[in-house]
PDB file of C-alpha atoms in Angstrom:
ATOM      1  CA  MET A   1      48.749   6.325 -23.252  1.00 46.00           C
ATOM      2  CA  ARG A   2      47.718   6.425 -19.530  1.00 50.00           C
ATOM      3  CA  ALA A   3      47.045  10.401 -19.131  1.00 53.00           C
ATOM      4  CA  LYS A   4      44.239   9.477 -22.274  1.00 52.00           C
ATOM      5  CA  ASN A   5      42.769   7.011 -19.543  1.00 58.00           C
ATOM      6  CA  SER A   6      43.093   9.475 -17.001  1.00 58.00           C
ATOM      7  CA  THR A   7      41.209  12.218 -18.752  1.00 57.00           C
ATOM      8  CA  GLY A   8      38.275   9.056 -20.014  1.00 56.00           C
ATOM      9  CA  GLU A   9      38.000   8.258 -16.693  1.00 56.00           C
ATOM     10  CA  GLN A  10      37.292  11.664 -15.252  1.00 49.00           C
ATOM     11  CA  LYS A  11      35.390  12.927 -18.124  1.00 44.00           C
ATOM     12  CA  ALA A  12      33.049   9.337 -17.301  1.00 49.00           C
ATOM     13  CA  GLY A  13      33.224  10.818 -13.382  1.00 49.00           C
ATOM     14  CA  ARG A  14      32.229  13.821 -13.627  1.00 44.00           C
ATOM     15  CA  ARG A  15      29.327  12.374 -16.558  1.00 47.00           C
ATOM     16  CA  ALA A  16      28.303  10.144 -14.181  1.00 49.00           C
ATOM     17  CA  ARG A  17      28.332  12.849 -10.951  1.00 47.00           C
ATOM     18  CA  SER A  18      26.498  15.311 -12.880  1.00 48.00           C
ATOM     19  CA  SER A  19      23.201  11.731 -13.779  1.00 65.00           C
ATOM     20  CA  PHE A  20      23.430  11.976 -10.012  1.00 56.00           C
ATOM     21  CA  THR A  21      23.078  15.441  -9.077  1.00 71.00           C
ATOM     22  CA  GLU A  22      19.992  15.976 -12.073  1.00 77.00           C
ATOM     23  CA  THR A  23      18.782  12.777 -10.669  1.00 80.00           C
ATOM     24  CA  GLY A  24      18.293  13.779  -6.905  1.00 87.00           C
ATOM     25  CA  ARG A  25      17.222  17.056  -8.485  1.00 88.00           C
ATOM     26  CA  ARG A  26      14.145  15.412  -9.907  1.00 91.00           C
ATOM     27  CA  ALA A  27      13.763  13.936  -7.032  1.00 92.00           C
ATOM     28  CA  GLN A  28      13.369  17.469  -4.473  1.00 93.00           C
ATOM     29  CA  ILE A  29      11.000  19.014  -7.205  1.00 94.00           C
ATOM     30  CA  VAL A  30       8.233  15.778  -6.828  1.00 95.00           C
ATOM     31  CA  ALA A  31       8.714  16.050  -3.628  1.00 95.00           C
ATOM     32  CA  ALA A  32       8.218  19.473  -3.344  1.00 95.00           C
ATOM     33  CA  ALA A  33       4.983  19.556  -5.475  1.00 95.00           C
ATOM     34  CA  ILE A  34       3.432  16.246  -3.600  1.00 94.00           C
ATOM     35  CA  GLU A  35       4.216  18.902  -0.576  1.00 94.00           C
ATOM     36  CA  VAL A  36       2.720  21.938  -2.412  1.00 95.00           C
ATOM     37  CA  ILE A  37      -0.547  19.827  -4.032  1.00 93.00           C
ATOM     38  CA  ALA A  38      -1.294  18.014  -0.950  1.00 90.00           C
ATOM     39  CA  GLU A  39      -1.392  20.940   0.622  1.00 90.00           C
ATOM     40  CA  VAL A  40      -3.039  24.289  -1.745  1.00 91.00           C
ATOM     41  CA  GLY A  41      -4.914  21.714  -4.461  1.00 89.00           C
ATOM     42  CA  TYR A  42      -4.133  20.973  -7.929  1.00 89.00           C
ATOM     43  CA  HIS A  43      -5.144  24.014  -9.369  1.00 89.00           C
ATOM     44  CA  ARG A  44      -2.777  26.672  -6.816  1.00 92.00           C
ATOM     45  CA  ALA A  45       0.571  24.114  -6.738  1.00 93.00           C
ATOM     46  CA  SER A  46       2.394  26.145  -8.984  1.00 92.00           C
ATOM     47  CA  PHE A  47       5.406  26.228 -10.356  1.00 93.00           C
ATOM     48  CA  ALA A  48       6.633  29.699  -7.917  1.00 94.00           C
ATOM     49  CA  LYS A  49       5.502  27.666  -4.694  1.00 95.00           C
ATOM     50  CA  ILE A  50       6.584  24.654  -6.069  1.00 95.00           C
ATOM     51  CA  ALA A  51      10.373  25.933  -6.727  1.00 94.00           C
ATOM     52  CA  GLU A  52      10.233  27.391  -3.191  1.00 94.00           C
ATOM     53  CA  ARG A  53       9.388  24.681  -1.566  1.00 94.00           C
ATOM     54  CA  ALA A  54      11.709  22.588  -3.125  1.00 92.00           C
ATOM     55  CA  GLY A  55      14.235  25.713  -2.482  1.00 92.00           C
ATOM     56  CA  LEU A  56      15.449  26.709  -6.543  1.00 90.00           C
ATOM     57  CA  SER A  57      15.888  30.002  -7.505  1.00 89.00           C
ATOM     58  CA  SER A  58      13.972  30.247 -10.040  1.00 89.00           C
ATOM     59  CA  THR A  59      10.819  28.607 -11.653  1.00 90.00           C
ATOM     60  CA  GLY A  60      13.429  27.640 -14.916  1.00 91.00           C
ATOM     61  CA  MET A  61      15.020  24.857 -12.542  1.00 90.00           C
ATOM     62  CA  ILE A  62      11.588  23.016 -13.188  1.00 92.00           C
ATOM     63  CA  SER A  63      11.249  23.102 -16.552  1.00 91.00           C
ATOM     64  CA  TYR A  64      15.641  22.102 -17.175  1.00 90.00           C
ATOM     65  CA  HIS A  65      13.815  19.237 -15.657  1.00 90.00           C
ATOM     66  CA  PHE A  66      10.517  18.096 -16.642  1.00 91.00           C
ATOM     67  CA  GLU A  67       8.891  19.006 -20.023  1.00 89.00           C
ATOM     68  CA  GLY A  68       5.872  20.890 -17.980  1.00 88.00           C
ATOM     69  CA  ARG A  69       3.267  20.908 -15.958  1.00 88.00           C
ATOM     70  CA  ASP A  70       1.618  17.770 -17.245  1.00 85.00           C
ATOM     71  CA  ASP A  71       5.069  16.299 -16.928  1.00 88.00           C
ATOM     72  CA  LEU A  72       6.295  16.915 -13.555  1.00 91.00           C
ATOM     73  CA  MET A  73       2.338  15.443 -12.624  1.00 88.00           C
ATOM     74  CA  ARG A  74       2.725  12.745 -14.516  1.00 86.00           C
ATOM     75  CA  GLU A  75       5.592  12.138 -12.537  1.00 90.00           C
ATOM     76  CA  VAL A  76       4.455  12.160  -9.277  1.00 91.00           C
ATOM     77  CA  VAL A  77       1.946  10.318  -9.376  1.00 87.00           C
ATOM     78  CA  ALA A  78       4.468   7.683 -11.019  1.00 88.00           C
ATOM     79  CA  GLU A  79       6.828   8.168  -7.549  1.00 91.00           C
ATOM     80  CA  VAL A  80       3.307   7.310  -5.566  1.00 89.00           C
ATOM     81  CA  MET A  81       2.930   4.045  -7.287  1.00 87.00           C
ATOM     82  CA  ARG A  82       6.662   3.048  -6.611  1.00 91.00           C
ATOM     83  CA  LEU A  83       6.402   3.781  -2.844  1.00 92.00           C
ATOM     84  CA  ALA A  84       2.880   2.231  -2.139  1.00 90.00           C
ATOM     85  CA  ASP A  85       4.289  -1.076  -4.073  1.00 91.00           C
ATOM     86  CA  GLY A  86       7.824  -0.692  -2.415  1.00 93.00           C
ATOM     87  CA  TYR A  87       5.573  -0.230   1.023  1.00 94.00           C
ATOM     88  CA  VAL A  88       2.094  -2.208   0.565  1.00 93.00           C
ATOM     89  CA  ARG A  89       4.370  -5.407  -1.159  1.00 93.00           C
ATOM     90  CA  PRO A  90       6.596  -6.898   1.343  1.00 96.00           C
ATOM     91  CA  ARG A  91       4.045  -6.908   3.646  1.00 95.00           C
ATOM     92  CA  ILE A  92       2.199  -9.035   1.434  1.00 95.00           C
ATOM     93  CA  GLU A  93       4.459 -11.518   0.744  1.00 95.00           C
ATOM     94  CA  ALA A  94       5.439 -12.012   4.005  1.00 96.00           C
ATOM     95  CA  HIS A  95       1.847 -13.758   4.583  1.00 96.00           C
ATOM     96  CA  ALA A  96       1.524 -17.640   3.166  1.00 94.00           C
ATOM     97  CA  SER A  97      -2.050 -17.677   3.484  1.00 95.00           C
ATOM     98  CA  TYR A  98      -4.387 -16.074   1.218  1.00 95.00           C
ATOM     99  CA  ALA A  99      -6.518 -14.530   4.033  1.00 95.00           C
ATOM    100  CA  GLY A 100      -2.790 -13.003   5.159  1.00 96.00           C
ATOM    101  CA  ARG A 101      -2.548 -11.634   2.182  1.00 96.00           C
ATOM    102  CA  LEU A 102      -5.868  -9.950   1.540  1.00 96.00           C
ATOM    103  CA  ARG A 103      -5.700  -8.443   5.541  1.00 97.00           C
ATOM    104  CA  ALA A 104      -2.030  -7.183   5.043  1.00 96.00           C
ATOM    105  CA  SER A 105      -2.997  -5.232   1.441  1.00 95.00           C
ATOM    106  CA  ILE A 106      -5.640  -3.758   3.255  1.00 96.00           C
ATOM    107  CA  GLU A 107      -4.114  -2.815   6.015  1.00 97.00           C
ATOM    108  CA  GLY A 108      -1.180  -2.025   4.409  1.00 95.00           C
ATOM    109  CA  ASN A 109      -2.331   0.456   1.924  1.00 93.00           C
ATOM    110  CA  LEU A 110      -4.173   2.674   4.586  1.00 95.00           C
ATOM    111  CA  ASP A 111      -0.797   2.621   7.027  1.00 95.00           C
ATOM    112  CA  LEU A 112       0.242   4.247   4.038  1.00 94.00           C
ATOM    113  CA  CYS A 113      -2.138   6.567   4.080  1.00 91.00           C
ATOM    114  CA  ALA A 114      -1.333   6.663   7.032  1.00 93.00           C
ATOM    115  CA  GLU A 115       2.664   7.445   7.025  1.00 93.00           C
ATOM    116  CA  TYR A 116       2.519   9.179   4.019  1.00 92.00           C
ATOM    117  CA  PRO A 117      -0.561  11.900   3.811  1.00 89.00           C
ATOM    118  CA  ASN A 118       0.732  14.216   1.775  1.00 90.00           C
ATOM    119  CA  HIS A 119       1.686  11.905  -0.647  1.00 91.00           C
ATOM    120  CA  LEU A 120      -2.424   9.651  -1.139  1.00 83.00           C
ATOM    121  CA  ALA A 121      -3.812  13.625  -0.317  1.00 85.00           C
ATOM    122  CA  ALA A 122      -1.623  14.677  -3.475  1.00 89.00           C
ATOM    123  CA  ILE A 123      -2.460  11.872  -6.039  1.00 84.00           C
ATOM    124  CA  VAL A 124      -6.349  12.371  -4.625  1.00 81.00           C
ATOM    125  CA  GLU A 125      -6.039  15.295  -6.223  1.00 84.00           C
ATOM    126  CA  ILE A 126      -4.052  14.989  -9.049  1.00 84.00           C
ATOM    127  CA  LEU A 127      -6.250  12.202 -10.432  1.00 79.00           C
ATOM    128  CA  ALA A 128      -9.702  13.913 -10.011  1.00 79.00           C
ATOM    129  CA  ASN A 129      -7.653  16.433 -12.440  1.00 80.00           C
ATOM    130  CA  LEU A 130      -6.363  14.461 -15.097  1.00 71.00           C
ATOM    131  CA  ARG A 131      -8.058  14.135 -17.833  1.00 68.00           C
ATOM    132  CA  GLY A 132      -9.648  10.722 -19.052  1.00 64.00           C
ATOM    133  CA  GLY A 133      -7.144  10.594 -22.940  1.00 67.00           C
ATOM    134  CA  ASP A 134      -3.774  11.908 -20.114  1.00 68.00           C
ATOM    135  CA  PRO A 135      -0.429  10.003 -20.400  1.00 68.00           C
ATOM    136  CA  GLY A 136      -0.488  10.098 -16.569  1.00 63.00           C
ATOM    137  CA  MET A 137      -4.146   8.966 -16.281  1.00 66.00           C
ATOM    138  CA  VAL A 138      -4.435   6.408 -19.366  1.00 73.00           C
ATOM    139  CA  ALA A 139      -0.990   4.869 -17.392  1.00 72.00           C
ATOM    140  CA  PHE A 140      -1.998   5.156 -13.944  1.00 72.00           C
ATOM    141  CA  LEU A 141      -5.284   3.446 -15.218  1.00 75.00           C
ATOM    142  CA  ASP A 142      -3.590   0.558 -17.065  1.00 77.00           C
ATOM    143  CA  THR A 143      -1.016   0.360 -14.017  1.00 78.00           C
ATOM    144  CA  THR A 144      -4.411  -0.482 -11.487  1.00 79.00           C
ATOM    145  CA  GLU A 145      -6.341  -2.415 -14.061  1.00 83.00           C
ATOM    146  CA  ALA A 146      -3.042  -4.940 -13.939  1.00 86.00           C
ATOM    147  CA  ALA A 147      -3.185  -5.358 -10.218  1.00 86.00           C
ATOM    148  CA  LEU A 148      -6.937  -5.500  -9.761  1.00 89.00           C
ATOM    149  CA  ALA A 149      -6.153  -8.961 -12.313  1.00 92.00           C
ATOM    150  CA  VAL A 150      -3.978  -9.812 -10.614  1.00 92.00           C
ATOM    151  CA  GLN A 151      -5.978  -9.866  -7.498  1.00 93.00           C
ATOM    152  CA  VAL A 152      -8.701 -11.015  -8.731  1.00 96.00           C
ATOM    153  CA  GLU A 153      -6.601 -14.491  -9.160  1.00 96.00           C
ATOM    154  CA  GLN A 154      -5.390 -14.523  -6.373  1.00 95.00           C
ATOM    155  CA  ILE A 155      -8.933 -14.993  -4.733  1.00 96.00           C
ATOM    156  CA  ARG A 156      -9.180 -17.984  -7.474  1.00 97.00           C
ATOM    157  CA  ARG A 157      -6.450 -19.647  -6.359  1.00 96.00           C
ATOM    158  CA  ALA A 158      -8.095 -18.697  -3.022  1.00 96.00           C
ATOM    159  CA  GLN A 159     -11.098 -20.236  -3.683  1.00 96.00           C
ATOM    160  CA  ARG A 160      -9.786 -23.099  -5.425  1.00 96.00           C
ATOM    161  CA  ALA A 161      -7.798 -23.800  -2.265  1.00 95.00           C
ATOM    162  CA  GLY A 162     -10.817 -23.864  -0.263  1.00 95.00           C
ATOM    163  CA  GLU A 163      -9.346 -20.809   1.970  1.00 95.00           C
ATOM    164  CA  PHE A 164     -11.883 -18.299   0.679  1.00 97.00           C
ATOM    165  CA  CYS A 165     -15.761 -18.804   0.023  1.00 96.00           C
ATOM    166  CA  ASP A 166     -18.010 -19.161  -3.259  1.00 96.00           C
ATOM    167  CA  PHE A 167     -18.430 -14.929  -4.615  1.00 97.00           C
ATOM    168  CA  ASP A 168     -17.406 -13.231  -7.609  1.00 97.00           C
ATOM    169  CA  PRO A 169     -13.813 -11.966  -7.721  1.00 97.00           C
ATOM    170  CA  TRP A 170     -14.257 -10.024  -9.727  1.00 96.00           C
ATOM    171  CA  VAL A 171     -16.569  -8.046  -7.697  1.00 97.00           C
ATOM    172  CA  MET A 172     -14.793  -8.658  -4.100  1.00 97.00           C
ATOM    173  CA  VAL A 173     -11.583  -7.385  -5.362  1.00 95.00           C
ATOM    174  CA  ARG A 174     -13.292  -3.796  -7.101  1.00 94.00           C
ATOM    175  CA  ALA A 175     -15.846  -3.490  -3.684  1.00 96.00           C
ATOM    176  CA  ILE A 176     -12.239  -3.864  -1.590  1.00 95.00           C
ATOM    177  CA  ARG A 177     -10.389  -1.308  -3.726  1.00 90.00           C
ATOM    178  CA  ALA A 178     -13.045   1.090  -3.354  1.00 91.00           C
ATOM    179  CA  ALA A 179     -13.721   1.038  -0.046  1.00 95.00           C
ATOM    180  CA  ILE A 180      -9.973   1.630   0.390  1.00 91.00           C
ATOM    181  CA  ASP A 181     -10.164   4.762  -1.763  1.00 86.00           C
ATOM    182  CA  ASP A 182     -13.542   6.265   0.111  1.00 90.00           C
ATOM    183  CA  VAL A 183     -11.217   6.354   3.317  1.00 92.00           C
ATOM    184  CA  VAL A 184      -8.355   7.902   1.226  1.00 87.00           C
ATOM    185  CA  ARG A 185     -10.842  10.133  -0.194  1.00 85.00           C
ATOM    186  CA  ARG A 186     -12.367  11.238   3.343  1.00 89.00           C
ATOM    187  CA  ALA A 187      -8.447  11.341   5.297  1.00 88.00           C
ATOM    188  CA  THR A 188      -7.512  13.952   2.596  1.00 81.00           C
ATOM    189  CA  HIS A 189     -10.704  16.133   3.896  1.00 82.00           C
ATOM    190  CA  ASP A 190     -10.025  14.781   7.983  1.00 88.00           C
ATOM    191  CA  PRO A 191      -7.141  14.614   9.083  1.00 83.00           C
ATOM    192  CA  GLY A 192      -8.769  13.419  12.960  1.00 90.00           C
ATOM    193  CA  LEU A 193      -9.152  10.240  11.173  1.00 93.00           C
ATOM    194  CA  ASP A 194      -7.920   7.022  12.341  1.00 96.00           C
ATOM    195  CA  VAL A 195      -7.114   5.615   9.020  1.00 95.00           C
ATOM    196  CA  ARG A 196      -5.446   2.764  10.190  1.00 96.00           C
ATOM    197  CA  ALA A 197      -8.385   1.860  13.139  1.00 97.00           C
ATOM    198  CA  ALA A 198     -10.074   2.219   9.025  1.00 97.00           C
ATOM    199  CA  GLY A 199      -7.436  -0.333   7.593  1.00 96.00           C
ATOM    200  CA  ARG A 200      -8.505  -2.768  10.910  1.00 97.00           C
ATOM    201  CA  GLU A 201     -11.998  -2.578  10.456  1.00 97.00           C
ATOM    202  CA  LEU A 202     -11.953  -3.124   6.974  1.00 97.00           C
ATOM    203  CA  ALA A 203      -9.638  -5.810   7.056  1.00 97.00           C
ATOM    204  CA  ASP A 204     -12.165  -7.472   9.484  1.00 97.00           C
ATOM    205  CA  LEU A 205     -15.340  -6.703   7.100  1.00 97.00           C
ATOM    206  CA  PHE A 206     -13.753  -8.634   4.015  1.00 97.00           C
ATOM    207  CA  ASP A 207     -12.171 -11.242   5.972  1.00 96.00           C
ATOM    208  CA  ARG A 208     -15.708 -12.538   7.148  1.00 96.00           C
ATOM    209  CA  ALA A 209     -17.031 -12.040   3.754  1.00 96.00           C
ATOM    210  CA  THR A 210     -14.320 -14.272   1.665  1.00 97.00           C
ATOM    211  CA  ARG A 211     -13.499 -16.879   4.379  1.00 93.00           C
ATOM    212  CA  THR A 212     -15.138 -19.932   4.481  1.00 90.00           C
ATOM    213  CA  THR A 213     -17.452 -20.855   7.132  1.00 79.00           C
ATOM    214  CA  SER A 214     -17.343 -24.425   8.606  1.00 59.00           C
TER     215      SER A 214
END
């Protein structure tokens, strides 16, 4: 009876190791794709280049883990979004004041760009080439709109608390997002751009635009 249990445990262990290996391989491919897209652009990022960067013996390894190019691109977008959330959210939540949270959000987004330039360059390339109805684009836009809606509500709360002055929260949130995105786009073409300094400048600008004056 114990032998049967041991056999079952061994099979479960092999399945767990296999699952761990497959997850690691997918992450390896995604990381390689990010680097290649950032370097050569969306259209020139072939499976052959990605496989070579990942140290894979053939492109078949990519096809085994992803259903096709679009599937891989969607996973790259998802990975960048996960990274951004994990990087920026703790910085925002470390502040009690609404003004501090706004500054942390702006500076955090551009510090992320400075620390992970390939990730931001890759997502800019992908999103510029995804079709409007592509599932990857739809998922990205849905997630972005949900995040912007949360930010609008946060600004409304700040206004009710008397921390922010009177303005249209919807307009302000989109102005902030557009300003951040423009710096990110410029950074992909200008490696010498000091994005951290740009983040501080934008944070100062929108602090003056939102705070209540005495």
